[in-house]
PDB file of C-alpha atoms in Angstrom:
ATOM      1  CA  MET A   5      -5.907  19.406 -11.805  1.00 50.00           C
ATOM      2  CA  ALA A   6      -5.894  21.260  -8.460  1.00 48.00           C
ATOM      3  CA  ARG A   7      -7.832  22.966  -6.537  1.00 49.00           C
ATOM      4  CA  ASP A   8      -7.976  25.646  -3.636  1.00 46.00           C
ATOM      5  CA  ASP A   9     -10.467  25.015  -0.816  1.00 51.00           C
ATOM      6  CA  GLY A  10      -9.628  27.847   1.042  1.00 55.00           C
ATOM      7  CA  GLN A  11      -8.493  26.293   3.983  1.00 61.00           C
ATOM      8  CA  LYS A  12      -4.720  27.392   5.647  1.00 66.00           C
ATOM      9  CA  ASP A  13      -3.366  24.556   5.244  1.00 66.00           C
ATOM     10  CA  SER A  14      -4.585  24.075   1.547  1.00 74.00           C
ATOM     11  CA  PRO A  15      -1.285  23.481  -0.639  1.00 74.00           C
ATOM     12  CA  PHE A  16      -3.443  25.248  -3.299  1.00 77.00           C
ATOM     13  CA  GLY A  17      -3.412  29.151  -2.466  1.00 80.00           C
ATOM     14  CA  TRP A  18      -1.193  32.426  -3.272  1.00 82.00           C
ATOM     15  CA  ILE A  19       1.979  31.378  -1.429  1.00 86.00           C
ATOM     16  CA  GLN A  20       1.783  28.234  -3.881  1.00 88.00           C
ATOM     17  CA  ASN A  21       1.246  30.672  -7.022  1.00 88.00           C
ATOM     18  CA  ALA A  22       4.044  32.687  -6.216  1.00 90.00           C
ATOM     19  CA  GLU A  23       6.021  29.456  -5.994  1.00 92.00           C
ATOM     20  CA  LEU A  24       5.510  28.589  -9.144  1.00 93.00           C
ATOM     21  CA  MET A  25       6.061  31.579 -10.902  1.00 94.00           C
ATOM     22  CA  SER A  26       9.149  31.831  -9.126  1.00 93.00           C
ATOM     23  CA  ALA A  27      12.428  32.324 -11.428  1.00 94.00           C
ATOM     24  CA  SER A  28      13.664  29.939  -9.194  1.00 95.00           C
ATOM     25  CA  ALA A  29      13.977  26.363 -10.033  1.00 95.00           C
ATOM     26  CA  ALA A  30      14.071  24.818  -6.728  1.00 94.00           C
ATOM     27  CA  GLN A  31      11.250  26.802  -5.571  1.00 94.00           C
ATOM     28  CA  ARG A  32       9.158  26.330  -8.201  1.00 95.00           C
ATOM     29  CA  ARG A  33      10.206  22.807  -7.023  1.00 93.00           C
ATOM     30  CA  ASN A  34       9.519  23.089  -3.993  1.00 92.00           C
ATOM     31  CA  ALA A  35       5.853  24.322  -4.258  1.00 93.00           C
ATOM     32  CA  ASP A  36       3.648  22.641  -1.931  1.00 92.00           C
ATOM     33  CA  SER A  37       1.336  22.220  -4.646  1.00 92.00           C
ATOM     34  CA  ALA A  38       3.825  21.333  -7.498  1.00 94.00           C
ATOM     35  CA  ARG A  39       5.277  18.785  -4.974  1.00 93.00           C
ATOM     36  CA  LEU A  40       2.018  17.202  -4.069  1.00 93.00           C
ATOM     37  CA  VAL A  41       0.867  16.668  -7.748  1.00 95.00           C
ATOM     38  CA  ALA A  42       4.188  14.772  -8.613  1.00 95.00           C
ATOM     39  CA  GLN A  43       4.335  12.552  -5.099  1.00 93.00           C
ATOM     40  CA  ALA A  44       0.714  11.843  -6.350  1.00 93.00           C
ATOM     41  CA  MET A  45       1.571  10.837 -10.112  1.00 95.00           C
ATOM     42  CA  HIS A  46       4.788   8.634  -8.071  1.00 95.00           C
ATOM     43  CA  GLN A  47       1.748   6.646  -5.877  1.00 93.00           C
ATOM     44  CA  ALA A  48      -0.334   6.674  -8.800  1.00 92.00           C
ATOM     45  CA  GLY A  49       2.311   3.967 -10.245  1.00 93.00           C
ATOM     46  CA  VAL A  50       3.724   6.504 -13.331  1.00 95.00           C
ATOM     47  CA  GLN A  51       6.536   5.654 -14.304  1.00 96.00           C
ATOM     48  CA  PRO A  52       9.533   7.923 -15.324  1.00 95.00           C
ATOM     49  CA  GLU A  53       9.671   6.404 -19.405  1.00 95.00           C
ATOM     50  CA  ASP A  54       5.601   7.147 -19.517  1.00 96.00           C
ATOM     51  CA  SER A  55       4.206   9.270 -21.587  1.00 96.00           C
ATOM     52  CA  VAL A  56       1.996  12.575 -19.576  1.00 97.00           C
ATOM     53  CA  ALA A  57      -0.179  14.760 -20.221  1.00 98.00           C
ATOM     54  CA  LEU A  58      -1.071  17.485 -17.703  1.00 98.00           C
ATOM     55  CA  ILE A  59      -4.288  19.545 -17.418  1.00 97.00           C
ATOM     56  CA  GLY A  60      -5.166  22.829 -15.822  1.00 96.00           C
ATOM     57  CA  HIS A  61      -6.737  25.471 -15.359  1.00 96.00           C
ATOM     58  CA  SER A  62      -5.820  28.559 -13.344  1.00 94.00           C
ATOM     59  CA  GLN A  63      -3.309  28.017 -10.772  1.00 94.00           C
ATOM     60  CA  GLY A  64      -3.591  23.827 -11.898  1.00 95.00           C
ATOM     61  CA  GLY A  65      -1.839  25.427 -15.305  1.00 96.00           C
ATOM     62  CA  ILE A  66       1.080  26.780 -13.170  1.00 97.00           C
ATOM     63  CA  VAL A  67       1.122  23.466 -11.772  1.00 96.00           C
ATOM     64  CA  ALA A  68       1.459  21.910 -15.134  1.00 97.00           C
ATOM     65  CA  ALA A  69       3.949  24.376 -16.549  1.00 97.00           C
ATOM     66  CA  ALA A  70       6.087  24.082 -13.602  1.00 97.00           C
ATOM     67  CA  LEU A  71       6.058  20.357 -13.423  1.00 97.00           C
ATOM     68  CA  ALA A  72       7.170  20.068 -17.034  1.00 97.00           C
ATOM     69  CA  SER A  73       9.626  22.527 -16.128  1.00 97.00           C
ATOM     70  CA  ASP A  74      11.368  21.047 -13.260  1.00 96.00           C
ATOM     71  CA  TYR A  75      10.352  17.470 -12.989  1.00 96.00           C
ATOM     72  CA  ALA A  76      11.737  16.335 -16.538  1.00 93.00           C
ATOM     73  CA  ASP A  77      14.118  14.217 -15.804  1.00 94.00           C
ATOM     74  CA  THR A  78      11.532  12.503 -13.046  1.00 95.00           C
ATOM     75  CA  TYR A  79       8.677  12.344 -16.041  1.00 96.00           C
ATOM     76  CA  ARG A  80       8.436  12.394 -19.791  1.00 97.00           C
ATOM     77  CA  ILE A  81       5.356  14.950 -19.940  1.00 97.00           C
ATOM     78  CA  GLU A  82       5.021  15.308 -23.390  1.00 98.00           C
ATOM     79  CA  HIS A  83       1.892  17.496 -23.511  1.00 98.00           C
ATOM     80  CA  VAL A  84       0.875  20.075 -21.675  1.00 98.00           C
ATOM     81  CA  VAL A  85      -2.690  21.854 -21.873  1.00 98.00           C
ATOM     82  CA  THR A  86      -3.379  25.026 -19.851  1.00 98.00           C
ATOM     83  CA  ALA A  87      -6.491  27.360 -19.572  1.00 97.00           C
ATOM     84  CA  GLY A  88      -6.055  31.126 -18.272  1.00 96.00           C
ATOM     85  CA  SER A  89      -2.599  30.010 -16.580  1.00 97.00           C
ATOM     86  CA  PRO A  90       0.227  32.793 -16.259  1.00 96.00           C
ATOM     87  CA  ILE A  91       2.535  30.916 -17.900  1.00 97.00           C
ATOM     88  CA  ALA A  92       5.006  32.457 -20.933  1.00 97.00           C
ATOM     89  CA  ASN A  93       8.196  32.726 -18.742  1.00 96.00           C
ATOM     90  CA  HIS A  94       8.460  28.962 -17.602  1.00 97.00           C
ATOM     91  CA  PRO A  95      11.510  27.268 -18.291  1.00 96.00           C
ATOM     92  CA  ILE A  96       9.079  24.419 -20.561  1.00 97.00           C
ATOM     93  CA  SER A  97      11.469  22.058 -22.899  1.00 94.00           C
ATOM     94  CA  SER A  98      10.787  21.761 -26.415  1.00 94.00           C
ATOM     95  CA  ASN A  99      10.077  18.262 -26.015  1.00 94.00           C
ATOM     96  CA  THR A 100       6.953  19.565 -23.986  1.00 98.00           C
ATOM     97  CA  TRP A 101       4.167  20.329 -26.425  1.00 98.00           C
ATOM     98  CA  VAL A 102       2.111  23.824 -24.691  1.00 98.00           C
ATOM     99  CA  THR A 103      -1.855  24.290 -25.784  1.00 98.00           C
ATOM    100  CA  SER A 104      -2.497  27.874 -23.623  1.00 98.00           C
ATOM    101  CA  VAL A 105      -6.398  29.032 -24.202  1.00 97.00           C
ATOM    102  CA  GLU A 106      -6.613  32.490 -22.564  1.00 96.00           C
ATOM    103  CA  MET A 107      -9.287  35.380 -22.711  1.00 93.00           C
ATOM    104  CA  ASP A 108      -8.515  39.168 -24.170  1.00 89.00           C
ATOM    105  CA  ASP A 109      -9.531  40.661 -21.220  1.00 85.00           C
ATOM    106  CA  GLU A 110      -8.693  37.821 -18.580  1.00 89.00           C
ATOM    107  CA  LEU A 111      -6.644  39.060 -15.755  1.00 90.00           C
ATOM    108  CA  VAL A 112      -5.381  36.020 -14.679  1.00 92.00           C
ATOM    109  CA  ALA A 113      -3.410  34.755 -17.744  1.00 93.00           C
ATOM    110  CA  ALA A 114      -2.134  37.938 -17.603  1.00 93.00           C
ATOM    111  CA  LEU A 115      -0.015  38.411 -14.528  1.00 92.00           C
ATOM    112  CA  ASP A 116       3.375  37.199 -15.842  1.00 93.00           C
ATOM    113  CA  GLY A 117       3.789  40.412 -17.809  1.00 93.00           C
ATOM    114  CA  THR A 118       4.875  39.095 -21.017  1.00 94.00           C
ATOM    115  CA  SER A 119       3.034  36.743 -24.300  1.00 94.00           C
ATOM    116  CA  ASN A 120       3.474  33.360 -24.887  1.00 96.00           C
ATOM    117  CA  PRO A 121       6.244  32.105 -26.230  1.00 95.00           C
ATOM    118  CA  ALA A 122       5.381  31.256 -30.228  1.00 91.00           C
ATOM    119  CA  ASN A 123       6.128  28.326 -31.905  1.00 93.00           C
ATOM    120  CA  ASP A 124       5.949  24.885 -33.505  1.00 92.00           C
ATOM    121  CA  HIS A 125       5.253  23.842 -30.001  1.00 96.00           C
ATOM    122  CA  TRP A 126       3.456  26.020 -28.289  1.00 98.00           C
ATOM    123  CA  VAL A 127       0.165  27.545 -29.136  1.00 97.00           C
ATOM    124  CA  THR A 128      -2.193  29.900 -27.525  1.00 97.00           C
ATOM    125  CA  ILE A 129      -5.720  30.117 -28.467  1.00 96.00           C
ATOM    126  CA  ARG A 130      -7.123  33.357 -27.538  1.00 93.00           C
ATOM    127  CA  GLY A 131     -10.513  34.253 -27.130  1.00 91.00           C
ATOM    128  CA  THR A 132     -13.156  37.209 -27.517  1.00 87.00           C
ATOM    129  CA  VAL A 133     -15.995  37.768 -25.824  1.00 83.00           C
ATOM    130  CA  THR A 134     -18.794  39.814 -27.742  1.00 74.00           C
ATOM    131  CA  ASP A 135     -21.990  41.381 -26.672  1.00 61.00           C
ATOM    132  CA  GLY A 136     -24.440  40.025 -27.530  1.00 54.00           C
ATOM    133  CA  ASP A 137     -27.499  38.136 -26.293  1.00 46.00           C
ATOM    134  CA  SER A 138     -27.694  37.589 -22.540  1.00 41.00           C
ATOM    135  CA  ASP A 139     -25.731  34.102 -22.753  1.00 48.00           C
ATOM    136  CA  GLY A 140     -22.621  36.062 -24.141  1.00 50.00           C
ATOM    137  CA  LEU A 141     -21.104  34.435 -27.437  1.00 54.00           C
ATOM    138  CA  CYS A 142     -17.470  33.493 -26.710  1.00 58.00           C
ATOM    139  CA  THR A 143     -16.001  33.466 -30.120  1.00 59.00           C
ATOM    140  CA  GLY A 144     -18.441  32.346 -32.114  1.00 70.00           C
ATOM    141  CA  ARG A 145     -19.301  29.550 -29.193  1.00 77.00           C
ATOM    142  CA  ALA A 146     -22.103  30.447 -27.069  1.00 74.00           C
ATOM    143  CA  ILE A 147     -21.616  29.986 -23.335  1.00 76.00           C
ATOM    144  CA  ASP A 148     -23.501  26.970 -21.415  1.00 68.00           C
ATOM    145  CA  ASP A 149     -24.829  28.401 -18.838  1.00 67.00           C
ATOM    146  CA  SER A 150     -26.821  25.407 -18.109  1.00 62.00           C
ATOM    147  CA  ASP A 151     -25.299  25.665 -14.482  1.00 64.00           C
ATOM    148  CA  GLY A 152     -26.198  29.216 -13.930  1.00 62.00           C
ATOM    149  CA  PRO A 153     -24.935  32.533 -15.953  1.00 61.00           C
ATOM    150  CA  TYR A 154     -20.857  32.905 -15.574  1.00 60.00           C
ATOM    151  CA  ARG A 155     -19.729  36.684 -16.026  1.00 68.00           C
ATOM    152  CA  LEU A 156     -16.266  36.416 -14.946  1.00 82.00           C
ATOM    153  CA  THR A 157     -13.884  35.034 -18.482  1.00 86.00           C
ATOM    154  CA  HIS A 158     -11.623  33.403 -15.917  1.00 91.00           C
ATOM    155  CA  ASP A 159     -14.488  30.975 -15.723  1.00 90.00           C
ATOM    156  CA  LEU A 160     -13.409  27.259 -17.733  1.00 91.00           C
ATOM    157  CA  LYS A 161     -16.802  27.328 -19.705  1.00 89.00           C
ATOM    158  CA  TYR A 162     -14.867  30.847 -21.625  1.00 90.00           C
ATOM    159  CA  HIS A 163     -11.597  28.498 -21.849  1.00 93.00           C
ATOM    160  CA  GLU A 164     -14.042  25.517 -23.359  1.00 92.00           C
ATOM    161  CA  ALA A 165     -15.798  27.332 -25.475  1.00 89.00           C
ATOM    162  CA  ALA A 166     -12.424  29.420 -27.216  1.00 91.00           C
ATOM    163  CA  LEU A 167     -10.676  26.059 -28.326  1.00 93.00           C
ATOM    164  CA  GLY A 168     -13.963  24.154 -29.138  1.00 92.00           C
ATOM    165  CA  HIS A 169     -14.472  27.352 -31.939  1.00 90.00           C
ATOM    166  CA  ALA A 170     -10.612  27.162 -32.627  1.00 92.00           C
ATOM    167  CA  LEU A 171     -10.585  23.741 -33.292  1.00 93.00           C
ATOM    168  CA  ASP A 172     -14.123  24.762 -35.365  1.00 92.00           C
ATOM    169  CA  LEU A 173     -11.874  26.925 -37.391  1.00 91.00           C
ATOM    170  CA  GLY A 174     -10.147  23.918 -38.500  1.00 93.00           C
ATOM    171  CA  SER A 175      -6.761  26.351 -37.291  1.00 91.00           C
ATOM    172  CA  PRO A 176      -3.461  23.640 -38.454  1.00 94.00           C
ATOM    173  CA  ALA A 177      -1.893  24.325 -35.542  1.00 95.00           C
ATOM    174  CA  VAL A 178      -4.523  23.822 -33.424  1.00 96.00           C
ATOM    175  CA  GLN A 179      -5.526  21.323 -35.282  1.00 96.00           C
ATOM    176  CA  GLN A 180      -1.741  19.418 -34.680  1.00 97.00           C
ATOM    177  CA  HIS A 181      -1.618  20.165 -30.843  1.00 97.00           C
ATOM    178  CA  ASN A 182      -4.766  17.918 -30.831  1.00 97.00           C
ATOM    179  CA  ASP A 183      -3.511  15.572 -32.837  1.00 97.00           C
ATOM    180  CA  HIS A 184      -0.197  15.675 -30.112  1.00 97.00           C
ATOM    181  CA  PHE A 185      -2.547  15.293 -27.342  1.00 97.00           C
ATOM    182  CA  ARG A 186      -4.861  12.411 -28.708  1.00 97.00           C
ATOM    183  CA  GLY A 187      -2.027  10.585 -29.412  1.00 96.00           C
ATOM    184  CA  THR A 188      -0.157  11.323 -26.308  1.00 97.00           C
ATOM    185  CA  ILE A 189      -3.124   9.783 -24.362  1.00 95.00           C
ATOM    186  CA  ALA A 190      -3.706   7.120 -26.422  1.00 94.00           C
ATOM    187  CA  GLY A 191      -4.508   4.017 -24.533  1.00 91.00           C
ATOM    188  CA  ASP A 192      -6.354   1.522 -23.030  1.00 91.00           C
ATOM    189  CA  TYR A 193      -8.467   3.438 -20.064  1.00 90.00           C
ATOM    190  CA  VAL A 194      -8.019   1.894 -16.429  1.00 87.00           C
ATOM    191  CA  GLY A 195      -9.554   4.194 -13.879  1.00 89.00           C
ATOM    192  CA  THR A 196      -9.693   7.343 -12.109  1.00 90.00           C
ATOM    193  CA  THR A 197      -7.979   8.677  -9.310  1.00 88.00           C
ATOM    194  CA  TYR A 198      -8.584  11.667  -6.576  1.00 87.00           C
ATOM    195  CA  TRP A 199      -6.027  12.905  -4.344  1.00 84.00           C
ATOM    196  CA  GLN A 200      -6.099  15.524  -1.742  1.00 81.00           C
ATOM    197  CA  GLY A 201      -3.317  16.792   0.518  1.00 79.00           C
ATOM    198  CA  ARG A 202      -2.321  18.666   2.933  1.00 74.00           C
ATOM    199  CA  VAL A 203       0.367  20.573   4.746  1.00 74.00           C
ATOM    200  CA  ALA A 204       1.664  19.833   7.794  1.00 71.00           C
ATOM    201  CA  HIS A 205       2.808  22.549  10.196  1.00 56.00           C
ATOM    202  CA  HIS A 206       5.686  21.704  11.813  1.00 44.00           C
ATOM    203  CA  THR A 207       6.324  23.041  15.310  1.00 47.00           C
ATOM    204  CA  PRO A 208       9.700  23.900  16.692  1.00 49.00           C
ATOM    205  CA  GLY A 209      10.483  21.611  19.786  1.00 53.00           C
ATOM    206  CA  GLU A 210       8.189  18.855  19.209  1.00 51.00           C
ATOM    207  CA  ASP A 211       9.476  15.564  17.875  1.00 49.00           C
TER     208      ASP A 211
END
């Protein structure tokens, strides 16, 4: 979920990042990126009583956390999974389960300046890159570099490896979260849709 294409009218950028991490609920809720995803959910036909799971990497995870925090009266967001996202300060209700995956030396995930809450409904999986062969290892799992070498641990490949290794280790907490997530998305597959939005700039005096 969520991708910055580098264009000036993109709703996903550094300005929106700052809004999404604001202490103000109104500012988070009104960030262009959060409003775009909420609008896409509405247009996709998501109903208030539907079970919703959100997954996001980097800024996508911040959007997911903002929706879970500030759109809880609109949508039933039961589980959020983030990868490399600074979301520790988001006031996510205990009704929403949160699975966060972060790398030890990752700058982006540390931008919130604090550790994630630790409770039954919020689990943080931390991955560590070890020195080894040229491919590198992430907490016991080789990084898939079939698309080329990956050098930054903020890349999603590292988070996928960290999550996979945590499941391999048989952590009861991680397994419980995995089971809850699978239960949230259980159902019949209907289809996949892609949404794209742009920020419309209005010049004063224009009708």
